[in-house]
Amino acid sequence: MARNLGTAALIFAALVVQMTVINRMGFSVTPDLVLLVVIALATLRGETAGAVIGFLAGLAADLTPPTDHVLGQYALVMCLTGYLAGRWAARVPMLAVAACAVGAPALAVGVGSLLGDPGVDWSTFVAIWPGTALCNLLAAPIVVWAVRALFRPARSRDVLIMGRRRP
């Protein structure tokens, strides 16, 4: 229960920082902090939790003004990204983080074009995606480190019982 409340608080804080600080910095491309937090949480908690966390974080991002896209677009993108990050994290954790951080903006453009978003076109994708992917890739290790530090699993002390170690 406390872990879920901590996750919700972290997503809320990331959303507030994204909307009030990062999006207003004046740069043409910025990292997507909410997406990176979803990826980091998915690598810790697995694919099912990653998909649920991604869906809820994406839905919160969809409902946060200003909205100029189809409702549910970010929910779908972050749900898929959270699932993939959680799925790949057991085998190749940092590669999963990098692939999801770079691939999610492209997935967002693909979903936007499928849903008929008028702000999505090929020229915008070619102009913005490399910078956004690079920003996400550079910010990902910092965000993953911070999330892992916050949600580090408690270490259990091993107990020696009848000559065998038991957790």
Short mmCIF file of N, CA and C in Angstrom, two decimals:
data_model
loop_
_atom_site.label_atom_id
_atom_site.label_comp_id
_atom_site.label_asym_id
_atom_site.label_seq_id
_atom_site.Cartn_x
_atom_site.Cartn_y
_atom_site.Cartn_z
N MET A 1 0.83 -1.20 0.00
CA MET A 1 0.00 0.00 0.00
C MET A 1 0.87 1.25 0.00
N ALA A 2 1.86 1.28 0.89
CA ALA A 2 2.74 2.45 0.96
C ALA A 2 3.54 2.60 -0.32
N ARG A 3 3.92 1.48 -0.91
CA ARG A 3 4.68 1.53 -2.16
C ARG A 3 3.83 2.10 -3.29
N ASN A 4 2.56 1.74 -3.32
CA ASN A 4 1.66 2.27 -4.35
C ASN A 4 1.41 3.77 -4.15
N LEU A 5 1.27 4.19 -2.91
CA LEU A 5 1.10 5.62 -2.63
C LEU A 5 2.37 6.39 -3.00
N GLY A 6 3.52 5.81 -2.73
CA GLY A 6 4.78 6.43 -3.12
C GLY A 6 4.90 6.54 -4.63
N THR A 7 4.45 5.52 -5.33
CA THR A 7 4.47 5.54 -6.79
C THR A 7 3.55 6.63 -7.32
N ALA A 8 2.35 6.73 -6.77
CA ALA A 8 1.41 7.77 -7.19
C ALA A 8 1.96 9.16 -6.90
N ALA A 9 2.57 9.33 -5.74
CA ALA A 9 3.14 10.63 -5.39
C ALA A 9 4.29 10.99 -6.32
N LEU A 10 5.11 10.01 -6.68
CA LEU A 10 6.23 10.26 -7.59
C LEU A 10 5.73 10.63 -8.98
N ILE A 11 4.72 9.94 -9.47
CA ILE A 11 4.15 10.27 -10.78
C ILE A 11 3.55 11.67 -10.75
N PHE A 12 2.83 12.00 -9.68
CA PHE A 12 2.24 13.33 -9.55
C PHE A 12 3.33 14.40 -9.52
N ALA A 13 4.38 14.17 -8.74
CA ALA A 13 5.48 15.14 -8.67
C ALA A 13 6.16 15.30 -10.02
N ALA A 14 6.38 14.19 -10.73
CA ALA A 14 7.00 14.27 -12.05
C ALA A 14 6.12 15.04 -13.03
N LEU A 15 4.82 14.83 -12.94
CA LEU A 15 3.89 15.54 -13.82
C LEU A 15 3.90 17.04 -13.53
N VAL A 16 3.92 17.40 -12.26
CA VAL A 16 3.96 18.82 -11.88
C VAL A 16 5.26 19.46 -12.34
N VAL A 17 6.38 18.79 -12.11
CA VAL A 17 7.68 19.34 -12.54
C VAL A 17 7.73 19.44 -14.06
N GLN A 18 7.20 18.46 -14.76
CA GLN A 18 7.19 18.49 -16.22
C GLN A 18 6.39 19.69 -16.73
N MET A 19 5.21 19.91 -16.18
CA MET A 19 4.33 20.97 -16.67
C MET A 19 4.78 22.37 -16.24
N THR A 20 5.33 22.49 -15.05
CA THR A 20 5.64 23.83 -14.53
C THR A 20 7.08 24.26 -14.75
N VAL A 21 7.99 23.32 -14.86
CA VAL A 21 9.41 23.69 -14.99
C VAL A 21 9.97 23.30 -16.36
N ILE A 22 9.94 22.03 -16.67
CA ILE A 22 10.63 21.53 -17.86
C ILE A 22 10.00 22.07 -19.14
N ASN A 23 8.68 22.04 -19.24
CA ASN A 23 8.03 22.51 -20.47
C ASN A 23 8.15 24.02 -20.66
N ARG A 24 8.47 24.75 -19.62
CA ARG A 24 8.56 26.21 -19.71
C ARG A 24 10.00 26.71 -19.78
N MET A 25 10.96 25.82 -20.00
CA MET A 25 12.36 26.22 -20.03
C MET A 25 12.74 26.98 -21.29
N GLY A 26 11.94 26.89 -22.33
CA GLY A 26 12.21 27.67 -23.53
C GLY A 26 13.03 26.94 -24.58
N PHE A 27 13.37 25.69 -24.35
CA PHE A 27 14.11 24.92 -25.35
C PHE A 27 13.13 24.30 -26.33
N SER A 28 13.61 24.02 -27.53
CA SER A 28 12.71 23.41 -28.52
C SER A 28 12.41 21.95 -28.19
N VAL A 29 13.35 21.26 -27.55
CA VAL A 29 13.12 19.87 -27.13
C VAL A 29 13.52 19.72 -25.67
N THR A 30 12.77 18.91 -24.95
CA THR A 30 13.05 18.66 -23.53
C THR A 30 12.79 17.18 -23.25
N PRO A 31 13.38 16.65 -22.19
CA PRO A 31 13.09 15.26 -21.83
C PRO A 31 11.67 15.14 -21.28
N ASP A 32 11.11 13.97 -21.41
CA ASP A 32 9.78 13.68 -20.88
C ASP A 32 9.97 12.99 -19.53
N LEU A 33 9.90 13.76 -18.47
CA LEU A 33 10.17 13.27 -17.12
C LEU A 33 9.17 12.20 -16.69
N VAL A 34 7.91 12.39 -17.02
CA VAL A 34 6.88 11.41 -16.63
C VAL A 34 7.16 10.07 -17.32
N LEU A 35 7.49 10.11 -18.58
CA LEU A 35 7.82 8.89 -19.31
C LEU A 35 9.02 8.19 -18.69
N LEU A 36 10.04 8.94 -18.33
CA LEU A 36 11.24 8.34 -17.75
C LEU A 36 10.96 7.73 -16.38
N VAL A 37 10.09 8.37 -15.60
CA VAL A 37 9.71 7.80 -14.30
C VAL A 37 8.92 6.50 -14.51
N VAL A 38 8.04 6.48 -15.50
CA VAL A 38 7.29 5.25 -15.81
C VAL A 38 8.25 4.13 -16.20
N ILE A 39 9.22 4.44 -17.04
CA ILE A 39 10.19 3.44 -17.47
C ILE A 39 10.99 2.92 -16.27
N ALA A 40 11.43 3.83 -15.41
CA ALA A 40 12.21 3.42 -14.24
C ALA A 40 11.39 2.55 -13.30
N LEU A 41 10.15 2.93 -13.06
CA LEU A 41 9.29 2.13 -12.18
C LEU A 41 8.98 0.77 -12.80
N ALA A 42 8.81 0.74 -14.11
CA ALA A 42 8.52 -0.53 -14.79
C ALA A 42 9.71 -1.48 -14.69
N THR A 43 10.92 -0.96 -14.75
CA THR A 43 12.09 -1.84 -14.64
C THR A 43 12.20 -2.43 -13.24
N LEU A 44 11.67 -1.73 -12.25
CA LEU A 44 11.71 -2.24 -10.88
C LEU A 44 10.58 -3.21 -10.58
N ARG A 45 9.40 -2.98 -11.15
CA ARG A 45 8.21 -3.71 -10.72
C ARG A 45 7.67 -4.71 -11.72
N GLY A 46 8.20 -4.76 -12.94
CA GLY A 46 7.77 -5.76 -13.91
C GLY A 46 6.78 -5.23 -14.92
N GLU A 47 6.44 -6.11 -15.87
CA GLU A 47 5.64 -5.66 -17.01
C GLU A 47 4.19 -5.35 -16.67
N THR A 48 3.57 -6.11 -15.80
CA THR A 48 2.16 -5.84 -15.47
C THR A 48 2.03 -4.53 -14.72
N ALA A 49 2.84 -4.37 -13.69
CA ALA A 49 2.82 -3.11 -12.94
C ALA A 49 3.26 -1.95 -13.83
N GLY A 50 4.23 -2.19 -14.71
CA GLY A 50 4.68 -1.15 -15.63
C GLY A 50 3.58 -0.68 -16.56
N ALA A 51 2.77 -1.63 -17.05
CA ALA A 51 1.66 -1.26 -17.93
C ALA A 51 0.60 -0.47 -17.17
N VAL A 52 0.29 -0.88 -15.95
CA VAL A 52 -0.72 -0.17 -15.15
C VAL A 52 -0.21 1.22 -14.78
N ILE A 53 1.03 1.30 -14.32
CA ILE A 53 1.61 2.60 -13.96
C ILE A 53 1.67 3.50 -15.19
N GLY A 54 2.08 2.94 -16.32
CA GLY A 54 2.14 3.72 -17.56
C GLY A 54 0.78 4.23 -18.00
N PHE A 55 -0.23 3.36 -17.91
CA PHE A 55 -1.58 3.79 -18.29
C PHE A 55 -2.07 4.93 -17.41
N LEU A 56 -1.91 4.78 -16.10
CA LEU A 56 -2.41 5.81 -15.18
C LEU A 56 -1.62 7.11 -15.32
N ALA A 57 -0.30 7.01 -15.48
CA ALA A 57 0.51 8.22 -15.67
C ALA A 57 0.17 8.88 -17.00
N GLY A 58 -0.03 8.09 -18.04
CA GLY A 58 -0.40 8.64 -19.34
C GLY A 58 -1.77 9.29 -19.32
N LEU A 59 -2.70 8.67 -18.60
CA LEU A 59 -4.03 9.26 -18.47
C LEU A 59 -3.96 10.59 -17.72
N ALA A 60 -3.14 10.64 -16.68
CA ALA A 60 -2.95 11.90 -15.96
C ALA A 60 -2.34 12.96 -16.88
N ALA A 61 -1.38 12.56 -17.71
CA ALA A 61 -0.78 13.50 -18.65
C ALA A 61 -1.79 13.93 -19.71
N ASP A 62 -2.66 13.02 -20.12
CA ASP A 62 -3.71 13.37 -21.09
C ASP A 62 -4.68 14.39 -20.53
N LEU A 63 -4.98 14.29 -19.25
CA LEU A 63 -5.98 15.17 -18.63
C LEU A 63 -5.41 16.51 -18.17
N THR A 64 -4.09 16.62 -18.14
CA THR A 64 -3.45 17.85 -17.68
C THR A 64 -3.46 18.89 -18.80
N PRO A 65 -3.98 20.09 -18.52
CA PRO A 65 -4.01 21.11 -19.57
C PRO A 65 -2.60 21.62 -19.86
N PRO A 66 -2.31 22.14 -20.99
CA PRO A 66 -3.14 22.24 -22.18
C PRO A 66 -3.12 20.93 -22.95
N THR A 67 -4.27 20.47 -23.35
CA THR A 67 -4.36 19.25 -24.13
C THR A 67 -4.69 19.60 -25.56
N ASP A 68 -3.85 19.17 -26.47
CA ASP A 68 -4.08 19.43 -27.89
C ASP A 68 -4.02 18.12 -28.69
N HIS A 69 -4.35 17.04 -28.01
CA HIS A 69 -4.30 15.73 -28.65
C HIS A 69 -5.51 14.91 -28.21
N VAL A 70 -5.63 13.74 -28.78
CA VAL A 70 -6.76 12.85 -28.48
C VAL A 70 -6.59 12.30 -27.06
N LEU A 71 -7.68 12.29 -26.31
CA LEU A 71 -7.66 11.75 -24.96
C LEU A 71 -7.34 10.26 -25.01
N GLY A 72 -6.34 9.86 -24.26
CA GLY A 72 -5.92 8.46 -24.23
C GLY A 72 -4.68 8.18 -25.04
N GLN A 73 -4.23 9.16 -25.81
CA GLN A 73 -3.05 8.95 -26.65
C GLN A 73 -1.81 8.65 -25.81
N TYR A 74 -1.53 9.49 -24.81
CA TYR A 74 -0.37 9.26 -23.95
C TYR A 74 -0.59 8.05 -23.05
N ALA A 75 -1.83 7.78 -22.68
CA ALA A 75 -2.11 6.61 -21.86
C ALA A 75 -1.72 5.34 -22.61
N LEU A 76 -2.04 5.27 -23.88
CA LEU A 76 -1.68 4.10 -24.68
C LEU A 76 -0.17 4.01 -24.86
N VAL A 77 0.47 5.12 -25.17
CA VAL A 77 1.92 5.12 -25.39
C VAL A 77 2.66 4.72 -24.12
N MET A 78 2.29 5.31 -23.00
CA MET A 78 3.00 5.00 -21.75
C MET A 78 2.66 3.61 -21.24
N CYS A 79 1.46 3.13 -21.51
CA CYS A 79 1.10 1.76 -21.14
C CYS A 79 1.98 0.76 -21.90
N LEU A 80 2.10 0.93 -23.19
CA LEU A 80 2.95 0.05 -23.99
C LEU A 80 4.42 0.18 -23.59
N THR A 81 4.87 1.40 -23.35
CA THR A 81 6.26 1.61 -22.96
C THR A 81 6.55 1.00 -21.60
N GLY A 82 5.64 1.17 -20.65
CA GLY A 82 5.82 0.57 -19.33
C GLY A 82 5.85 -0.95 -19.40
N TYR A 83 4.99 -1.51 -20.23
CA TYR A 83 4.98 -2.97 -20.40
C TYR A 83 6.30 -3.46 -20.98
N LEU A 84 6.75 -2.80 -22.05
CA LEU A 84 8.00 -3.24 -22.69
C LEU A 84 9.20 -3.06 -21.79
N ALA A 85 9.26 -1.95 -21.07
CA ALA A 85 10.38 -1.72 -20.15
C ALA A 85 10.40 -2.78 -19.05
N GLY A 86 9.25 -3.09 -18.50
CA GLY A 86 9.18 -4.12 -17.47
C GLY A 86 9.50 -5.50 -18.00
N ARG A 87 9.09 -5.76 -19.23
CA ARG A 87 9.33 -7.07 -19.84
C ARG A 87 10.81 -7.29 -20.14
N TRP A 88 11.47 -6.26 -20.67
CA TRP A 88 12.88 -6.39 -21.04
C TRP A 88 13.83 -6.19 -19.88
N ALA A 89 13.37 -5.62 -18.79
CA ALA A 89 14.26 -5.24 -17.69
C ALA A 89 14.93 -6.43 -17.02
N ALA A 90 14.29 -7.58 -17.01
CA ALA A 90 14.90 -8.74 -16.35
C ALA A 90 16.14 -9.21 -17.10
N ARG A 91 16.15 -9.06 -18.41
CA ARG A 91 17.28 -9.53 -19.21
C ARG A 91 18.33 -8.45 -19.44
N VAL A 92 17.90 -7.30 -19.88
CA VAL A 92 18.84 -6.22 -20.22
C VAL A 92 18.29 -4.89 -19.69
N PRO A 93 18.48 -4.59 -18.41
CA PRO A 93 17.79 -3.44 -17.81
C PRO A 93 18.15 -2.09 -18.43
N MET A 94 19.43 -1.78 -18.60
CA MET A 94 19.77 -0.46 -19.12
C MET A 94 19.46 -0.34 -20.61
N LEU A 95 19.58 -1.43 -21.33
CA LEU A 95 19.19 -1.41 -22.74
C LEU A 95 17.68 -1.21 -22.87
N ALA A 96 16.92 -1.80 -21.97
CA ALA A 96 15.47 -1.60 -21.96
C ALA A 96 15.13 -0.14 -21.71
N VAL A 97 15.82 0.47 -20.76
CA VAL A 97 15.59 1.89 -20.46
C VAL A 97 15.93 2.74 -21.68
N ALA A 98 17.08 2.49 -22.30
CA ALA A 98 17.50 3.28 -23.45
C ALA A 98 16.55 3.10 -24.63
N ALA A 99 16.18 1.86 -24.91
CA ALA A 99 15.29 1.60 -26.05
C ALA A 99 13.92 2.24 -25.85
N CYS A 100 13.40 2.16 -24.64
CA CYS A 100 12.08 2.75 -24.37
C CYS A 100 12.15 4.28 -24.36
N ALA A 101 13.23 4.84 -23.84
CA ALA A 101 13.38 6.29 -23.81
C ALA A 101 13.50 6.87 -25.21
N VAL A 102 14.15 6.15 -26.10
CA VAL A 102 14.32 6.61 -27.48
C VAL A 102 13.09 6.27 -28.33
N GLY A 103 12.51 5.11 -28.10
CA GLY A 103 11.41 4.66 -28.95
C GLY A 103 10.05 5.23 -28.61
N ALA A 104 9.84 5.64 -27.37
CA ALA A 104 8.52 6.14 -26.96
C ALA A 104 8.08 7.40 -27.72
N PRO A 105 8.97 8.37 -27.98
CA PRO A 105 8.51 9.52 -28.78
C PRO A 105 8.08 9.11 -30.19
N ALA A 106 8.77 8.15 -30.78
CA ALA A 106 8.37 7.66 -32.11
C ALA A 106 7.03 6.94 -32.02
N LEU A 107 6.84 6.18 -30.96
CA LEU A 107 5.56 5.50 -30.75
C LEU A 107 4.43 6.52 -30.57
N ALA A 108 4.72 7.61 -29.87
CA ALA A 108 3.72 8.67 -29.67
C ALA A 108 3.30 9.28 -31.00
N VAL A 109 4.26 9.49 -31.88
CA VAL A 109 3.93 10.04 -33.20
C VAL A 109 3.11 9.03 -34.00
N GLY A 110 3.49 7.77 -33.92
CA GLY A 110 2.73 6.73 -34.63
C GLY A 110 1.30 6.62 -34.14
N VAL A 111 1.11 6.62 -32.83
CA VAL A 111 -0.24 6.55 -32.26
C VAL A 111 -1.02 7.81 -32.61
N GLY A 112 -0.36 8.96 -32.55
CA GLY A 112 -1.03 10.21 -32.90
C GLY A 112 -1.51 10.23 -34.35
N SER A 113 -0.69 9.71 -35.25
CA SER A 113 -1.11 9.68 -36.65
C SER A 113 -2.24 8.67 -36.88
N LEU A 114 -2.21 7.55 -36.15
CA LEU A 114 -3.30 6.58 -36.26
C LEU A 114 -4.62 7.13 -35.72
N LEU A 115 -4.54 7.97 -34.69
CA LEU A 115 -5.74 8.54 -34.10
C LEU A 115 -6.19 9.82 -34.78
N GLY A 116 -5.46 10.25 -35.81
CA GLY A 116 -5.86 11.42 -36.57
C GLY A 116 -5.52 12.74 -35.92
N ASP A 117 -4.46 12.78 -35.14
CA ASP A 117 -4.02 14.01 -34.50
C ASP A 117 -3.51 14.97 -35.57
N PRO A 118 -4.13 16.16 -35.70
CA PRO A 118 -3.72 17.08 -36.77
C PRO A 118 -2.32 17.67 -36.56
N GLY A 119 -1.80 17.63 -35.33
CA GLY A 119 -0.47 18.19 -35.06
C GLY A 119 0.67 17.24 -35.38
N VAL A 120 0.35 16.05 -35.86
CA VAL A 120 1.37 15.05 -36.14
C VAL A 120 1.57 14.94 -37.65
N ASP A 121 2.79 15.19 -38.09
CA ASP A 121 3.14 14.95 -39.49
C ASP A 121 4.62 14.55 -39.57
N TRP A 122 5.02 14.05 -40.70
CA TRP A 122 6.35 13.49 -40.87
C TRP A 122 7.44 14.55 -40.68
N SER A 123 7.23 15.76 -41.17
CA SER A 123 8.27 16.80 -41.06
C SER A 123 8.51 17.19 -39.61
N THR A 124 7.46 17.25 -38.81
CA THR A 124 7.62 17.56 -37.39
C THR A 124 8.37 16.43 -36.69
N PHE A 125 8.03 15.20 -37.03
CA PHE A 125 8.70 14.05 -36.42
C PHE A 125 10.19 14.07 -36.73
N VAL A 126 10.55 14.29 -37.99
CA VAL A 126 11.96 14.29 -38.39
C VAL A 126 12.71 15.44 -37.71
N ALA A 127 12.05 16.56 -37.50
CA ALA A 127 12.71 17.71 -36.89
C ALA A 127 12.86 17.57 -35.38
N ILE A 128 11.89 16.99 -34.71
CA ILE A 128 11.88 16.99 -33.24
C ILE A 128 12.36 15.68 -32.62
N TRP A 129 12.11 14.54 -33.26
CA TRP A 129 12.42 13.25 -32.62
C TRP A 129 13.88 13.07 -32.24
N PRO A 130 14.86 13.40 -33.09
CA PRO A 130 16.25 13.17 -32.66
C PRO A 130 16.62 13.93 -31.38
N GLY A 131 16.20 15.17 -31.28
CA GLY A 131 16.50 15.95 -30.08
C GLY A 131 15.78 15.44 -28.85
N THR A 132 14.52 15.07 -29.01
CA THR A 132 13.76 14.53 -27.89
C THR A 132 14.33 13.19 -27.44
N ALA A 133 14.68 12.34 -28.39
CA ALA A 133 15.28 11.05 -28.05
C ALA A 133 16.61 11.24 -27.33
N LEU A 134 17.41 12.19 -27.78
CA LEU A 134 18.69 12.45 -27.13
C LEU A 134 18.49 12.99 -25.72
N CYS A 135 17.55 13.92 -25.55
CA CYS A 135 17.26 14.45 -24.21
C CYS A 135 16.79 13.34 -23.27
N ASN A 136 15.90 12.49 -23.75
CA ASN A 136 15.44 11.36 -22.93
C ASN A 136 16.59 10.42 -22.60
N LEU A 137 17.44 10.16 -23.57
CA LEU A 137 18.56 9.24 -23.38
C LEU A 137 19.56 9.79 -22.36
N LEU A 138 19.78 11.10 -22.38
CA LEU A 138 20.72 11.71 -21.43
C LEU A 138 20.12 11.82 -20.03
N ALA A 139 18.83 12.04 -19.94
CA ALA A 139 18.20 12.18 -18.62
C ALA A 139 17.84 10.84 -17.99
N ALA A 140 17.73 9.80 -18.79
CA ALA A 140 17.28 8.49 -18.28
C ALA A 140 18.14 7.93 -17.16
N PRO A 141 19.47 7.92 -17.26
CA PRO A 141 20.26 7.35 -16.16
C PRO A 141 20.05 8.08 -14.83
N ILE A 142 19.89 9.39 -14.89
CA ILE A 142 19.69 10.17 -13.67
C ILE A 142 18.33 9.83 -13.05
N VAL A 143 17.30 9.77 -13.87
CA VAL A 143 15.96 9.47 -13.36
C VAL A 143 15.89 8.04 -12.84
N VAL A 144 16.48 7.10 -13.56
CA VAL A 144 16.47 5.70 -13.11
C VAL A 144 17.22 5.57 -11.79
N TRP A 145 18.35 6.23 -11.67
CA TRP A 145 19.11 6.18 -10.41
C TRP A 145 18.28 6.75 -9.26
N ALA A 146 17.62 7.89 -9.49
CA ALA A 146 16.82 8.51 -8.42
C ALA A 146 15.63 7.63 -8.03
N VAL A 147 14.96 7.06 -9.00
CA VAL A 147 13.80 6.21 -8.70
C VAL A 147 14.26 4.94 -7.98
N ARG A 148 15.36 4.37 -8.40
CA ARG A 148 15.88 3.17 -7.72
C ARG A 148 16.31 3.51 -6.29
N ALA A 149 16.84 4.70 -6.08
CA ALA A 149 17.23 5.10 -4.73
C ALA A 149 15.99 5.27 -3.84
N LEU A 150 14.92 5.80 -4.41
CA LEU A 150 13.68 5.98 -3.64
C LEU A 150 12.97 4.68 -3.35
N PHE A 151 12.98 3.76 -4.30
CA PHE A 151 12.22 2.53 -4.18
C PHE A 151 13.11 1.29 -4.05
N ARG A 152 14.26 1.49 -3.46
CA ARG A 152 15.17 0.36 -3.26
C ARG A 152 14.50 -0.66 -2.35
N PRO A 153 14.48 -1.93 -2.76
CA PRO A 153 13.86 -2.93 -1.89
C PRO A 153 14.64 -3.09 -0.60
N ALA A 154 13.90 -3.28 0.48
CA ALA A 154 14.54 -3.46 1.78
C ALA A 154 15.34 -4.75 1.76
N ARG A 155 16.54 -4.67 2.27
CA ARG A 155 17.39 -5.86 2.32
C ARG A 155 17.00 -6.69 3.53
N SER A 156 16.75 -7.93 3.26
CA SER A 156 16.43 -8.81 4.38
C SER A 156 17.73 -9.36 4.96
N ARG A 157 17.71 -9.57 6.24
CA ARG A 157 18.89 -10.13 6.89
C ARG A 157 18.77 -11.65 6.86
N ASP A 158 19.84 -12.27 6.43
CA ASP A 158 19.85 -13.73 6.41
C ASP A 158 20.04 -14.25 7.83
N VAL A 159 19.36 -15.32 8.13
CA VAL A 159 19.44 -15.95 9.45
C VAL A 159 19.97 -17.36 9.26
N LEU A 160 20.90 -17.73 10.08
CA LEU A 160 21.47 -19.07 10.01
C LEU A 160 20.61 -20.01 10.85
N ILE A 161 19.90 -20.92 10.17
CA ILE A 161 19.03 -21.88 10.87
C ILE A 161 19.51 -23.28 10.52
N MET A 162 19.94 -23.98 11.53
CA MET A 162 20.40 -25.35 11.38
C MET A 162 21.42 -25.50 10.25
N GLY A 163 22.37 -24.59 10.21
CA GLY A 163 23.45 -24.68 9.25
C GLY A 163 23.13 -24.17 7.86
N ARG A 164 21.92 -23.65 7.65
CA ARG A 164 21.52 -23.13 6.33
C ARG A 164 21.08 -21.69 6.46
N ARG A 165 21.38 -20.94 5.43
CA ARG A 165 20.96 -19.53 5.42
C ARG A 165 19.51 -19.45 4.99
N ARG A 166 18.73 -18.73 5.76
CA ARG A 166 17.32 -18.51 5.43
C ARG A 166 17.07 -17.00 5.46
N PRO A 167 16.30 -16.51 4.51
CA PRO A 167 15.98 -15.06 4.53
C PRO A 167 14.98 -14.73 5.61
#
